[in-house]
Coordinates of C-alpha atoms and ligand atoms in Angstrom, one line a residue:
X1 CA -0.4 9.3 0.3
X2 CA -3.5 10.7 -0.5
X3 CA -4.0 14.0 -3.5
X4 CA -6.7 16.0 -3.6
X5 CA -7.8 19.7 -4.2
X6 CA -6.2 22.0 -1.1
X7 CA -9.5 24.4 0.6
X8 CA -8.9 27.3 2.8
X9 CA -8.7 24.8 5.6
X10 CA -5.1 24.0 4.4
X11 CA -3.5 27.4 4.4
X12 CA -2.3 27.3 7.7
X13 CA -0.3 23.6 6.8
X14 CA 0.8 25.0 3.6
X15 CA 2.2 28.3 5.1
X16 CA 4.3 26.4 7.7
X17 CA 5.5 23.8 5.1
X18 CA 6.6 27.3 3.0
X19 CA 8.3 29.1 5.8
X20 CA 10.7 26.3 6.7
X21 CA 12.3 27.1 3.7
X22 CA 11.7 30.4 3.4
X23 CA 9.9 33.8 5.0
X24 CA 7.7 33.1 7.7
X25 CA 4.1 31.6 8.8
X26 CA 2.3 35.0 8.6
X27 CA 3.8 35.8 5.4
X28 CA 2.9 32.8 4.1
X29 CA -0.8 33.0 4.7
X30 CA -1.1 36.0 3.5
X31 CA 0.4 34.6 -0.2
X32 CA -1.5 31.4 -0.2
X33 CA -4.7 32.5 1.1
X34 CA -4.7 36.0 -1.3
X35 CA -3.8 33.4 -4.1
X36 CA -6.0 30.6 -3.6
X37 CA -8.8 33.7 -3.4
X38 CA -7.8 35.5 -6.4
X39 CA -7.2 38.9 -4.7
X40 CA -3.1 38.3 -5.0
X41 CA -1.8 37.7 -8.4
X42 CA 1.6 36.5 -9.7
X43 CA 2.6 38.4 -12.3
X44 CA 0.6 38.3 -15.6
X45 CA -1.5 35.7 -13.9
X46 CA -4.9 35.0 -14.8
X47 CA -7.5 34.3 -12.5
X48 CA -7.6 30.2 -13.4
X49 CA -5.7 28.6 -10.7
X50 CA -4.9 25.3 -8.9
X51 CA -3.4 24.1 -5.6
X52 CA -3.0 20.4 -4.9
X53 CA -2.5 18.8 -1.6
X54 CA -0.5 15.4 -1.0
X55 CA -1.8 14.4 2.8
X56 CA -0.5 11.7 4.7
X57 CA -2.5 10.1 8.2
X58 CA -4.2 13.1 7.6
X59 CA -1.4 15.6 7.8
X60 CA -0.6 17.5 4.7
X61 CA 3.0 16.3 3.5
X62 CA 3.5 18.5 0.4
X63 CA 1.4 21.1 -2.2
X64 CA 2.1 22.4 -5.8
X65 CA 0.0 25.3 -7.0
X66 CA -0.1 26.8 -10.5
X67 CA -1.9 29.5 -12.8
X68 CA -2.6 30.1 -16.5
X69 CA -0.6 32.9 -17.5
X70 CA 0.9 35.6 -20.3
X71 CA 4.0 35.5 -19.0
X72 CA 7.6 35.2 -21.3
X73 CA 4.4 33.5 -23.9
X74 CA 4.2 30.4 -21.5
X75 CA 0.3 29.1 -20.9
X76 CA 0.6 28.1 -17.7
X77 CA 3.2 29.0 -14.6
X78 CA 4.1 26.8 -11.8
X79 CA 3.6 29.1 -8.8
X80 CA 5.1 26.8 -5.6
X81 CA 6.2 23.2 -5.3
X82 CA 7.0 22.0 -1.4
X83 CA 7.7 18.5 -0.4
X84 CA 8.2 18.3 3.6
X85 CA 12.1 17.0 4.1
X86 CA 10.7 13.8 5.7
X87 CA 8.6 13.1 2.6
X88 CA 11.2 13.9 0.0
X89 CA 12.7 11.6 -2.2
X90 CA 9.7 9.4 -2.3
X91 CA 7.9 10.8 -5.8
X92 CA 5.3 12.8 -4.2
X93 CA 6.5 16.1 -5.5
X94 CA 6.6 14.2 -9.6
X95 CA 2.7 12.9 -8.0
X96 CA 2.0 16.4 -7.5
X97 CA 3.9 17.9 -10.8
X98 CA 1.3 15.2 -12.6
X99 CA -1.7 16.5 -11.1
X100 CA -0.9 20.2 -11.9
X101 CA -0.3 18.9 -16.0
X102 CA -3.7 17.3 -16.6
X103 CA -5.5 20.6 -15.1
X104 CA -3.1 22.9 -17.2
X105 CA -4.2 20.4 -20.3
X106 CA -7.8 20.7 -19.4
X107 CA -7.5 23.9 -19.0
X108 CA -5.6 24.0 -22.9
X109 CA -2.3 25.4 -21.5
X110 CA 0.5 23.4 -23.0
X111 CA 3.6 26.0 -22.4
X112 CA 4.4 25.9 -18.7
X113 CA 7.0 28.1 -16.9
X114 CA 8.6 28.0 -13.3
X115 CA 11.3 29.6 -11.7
X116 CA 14.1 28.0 -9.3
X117 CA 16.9 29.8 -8.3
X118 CA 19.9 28.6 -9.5
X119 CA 21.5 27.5 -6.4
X120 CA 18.1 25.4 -5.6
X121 CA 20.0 22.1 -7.2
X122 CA 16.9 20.1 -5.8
X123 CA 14.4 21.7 -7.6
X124 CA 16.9 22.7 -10.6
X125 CA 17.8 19.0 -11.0
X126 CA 13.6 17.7 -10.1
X127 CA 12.2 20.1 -13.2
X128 CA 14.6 18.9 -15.6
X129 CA 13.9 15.0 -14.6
X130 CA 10.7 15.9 -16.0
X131 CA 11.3 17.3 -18.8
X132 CA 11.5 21.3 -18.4
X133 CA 14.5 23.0 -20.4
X134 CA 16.6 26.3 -18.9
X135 CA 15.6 29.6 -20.6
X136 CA 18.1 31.2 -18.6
X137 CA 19.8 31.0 -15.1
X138 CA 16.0 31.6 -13.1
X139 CA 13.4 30.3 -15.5
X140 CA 12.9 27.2 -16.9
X141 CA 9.9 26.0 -19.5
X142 CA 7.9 22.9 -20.7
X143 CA 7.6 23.7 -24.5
X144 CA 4.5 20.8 -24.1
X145 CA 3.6 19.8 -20.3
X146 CA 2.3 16.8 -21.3
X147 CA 5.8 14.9 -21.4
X148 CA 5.1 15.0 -17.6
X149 CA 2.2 12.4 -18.3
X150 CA 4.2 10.2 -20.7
X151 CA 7.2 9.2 -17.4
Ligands
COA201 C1 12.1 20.0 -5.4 C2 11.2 19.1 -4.5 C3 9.8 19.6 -4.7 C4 11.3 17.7 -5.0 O1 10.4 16.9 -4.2 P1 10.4 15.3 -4.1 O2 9.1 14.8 -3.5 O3 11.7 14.9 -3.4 O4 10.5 14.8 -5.6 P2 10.3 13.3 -6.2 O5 10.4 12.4 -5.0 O6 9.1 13.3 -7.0 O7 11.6 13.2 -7.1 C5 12.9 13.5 -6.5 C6 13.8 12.2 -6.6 O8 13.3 11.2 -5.8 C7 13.3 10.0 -6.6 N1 12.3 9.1 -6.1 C8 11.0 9.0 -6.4 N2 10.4 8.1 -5.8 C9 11.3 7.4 -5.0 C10 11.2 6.3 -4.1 N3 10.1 5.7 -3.9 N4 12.4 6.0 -3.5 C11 13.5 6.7 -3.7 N5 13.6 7.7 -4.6 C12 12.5 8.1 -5.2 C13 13.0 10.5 -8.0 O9 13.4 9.5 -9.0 C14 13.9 11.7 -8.0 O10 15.2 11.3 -8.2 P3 16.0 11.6 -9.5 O11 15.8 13.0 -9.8 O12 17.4 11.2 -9.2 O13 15.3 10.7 -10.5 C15 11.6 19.1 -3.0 O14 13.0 18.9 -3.0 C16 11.3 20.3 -2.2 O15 10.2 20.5 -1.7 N6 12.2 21.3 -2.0 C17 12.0 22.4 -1.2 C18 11.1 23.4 -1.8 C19 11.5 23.9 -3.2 O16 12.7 24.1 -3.4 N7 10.6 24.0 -4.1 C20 10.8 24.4 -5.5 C21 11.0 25.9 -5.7 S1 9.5 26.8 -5.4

């Protein structure tokens, strides 16, 4: 498995790995491309943002974005994390998860925040693994991202 930087070429595999979880392709485009172009903003974002790709024979097998932030008085948000079912299980996503720390370090953004539904016990159980503490039942937080580089 290969990581790089995602381009605009990989919004169409990043919007189908999205919508077979949730919403649909079109939908998904729309996000990712309006994101990755800074004219679609998460809330309190600022405009410094990120997207990894993890490819695989060429076929992109998972992504992580993330954006510096004023949100809750975090630094840094983690916008979308998506492993493809096949690929799960195999570290990619904590691959990924490292990635996203060093640029929110080089980029002096220590707090980092992320939400997860609470019924999401994958991603629930994957942000703790690595560190991140509940706030409350939707949001969870890295008090110092950097423990991520330390596993
Ligand atoms: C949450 C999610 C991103 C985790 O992805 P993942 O690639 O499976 O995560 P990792 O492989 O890095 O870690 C998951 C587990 O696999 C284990 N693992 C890592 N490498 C492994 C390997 N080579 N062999 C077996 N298990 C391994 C990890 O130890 C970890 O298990 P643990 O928590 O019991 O220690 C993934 O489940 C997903 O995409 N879910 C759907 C989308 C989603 O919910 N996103 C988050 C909300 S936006």
């Amino acid at each position: 498995v290969q990581y790089r930087r995602a381009t605009t070429d990989d919004i169409n595999a990043m919007a189908q790995i999205r919508a077979a979880v949730w919403g649909d392709v079109d939908y998904w485009v729309n996000r990712i491309s309006g994101y990755m172009n800074g004219t679609s903003h998460a809330q309190k974002s600022l405009m410094q943002r990120i997207v990894f790709v993890a490819v695989e024979n060429e076929i992109i097998v998972g992504f992580i974005a993330g954006h510096l932030t004023t949100r809750f008085e975090c630094d840094g948000e983690l916008e979308w994390i998506n492993i493809i079912s096949l690929h799960q299980k195999k570290g990619i996503a904590f691959a990924l998860l490292q990635l996203l720390a060093k640029w929110f370090i080089e980029n002096n953004s220590i707090i980092i925040c992320v939400n997860a539904e609470p019924s999401n016990t994958a991603a629930q159980h994957f942000y703790k693994q690595n560190g991140a503490k509940p706030v409350n039942e939707y949001w969870l937080v890295w008090d110092d991202i950097s423990i991520v580089l330390s596993k």
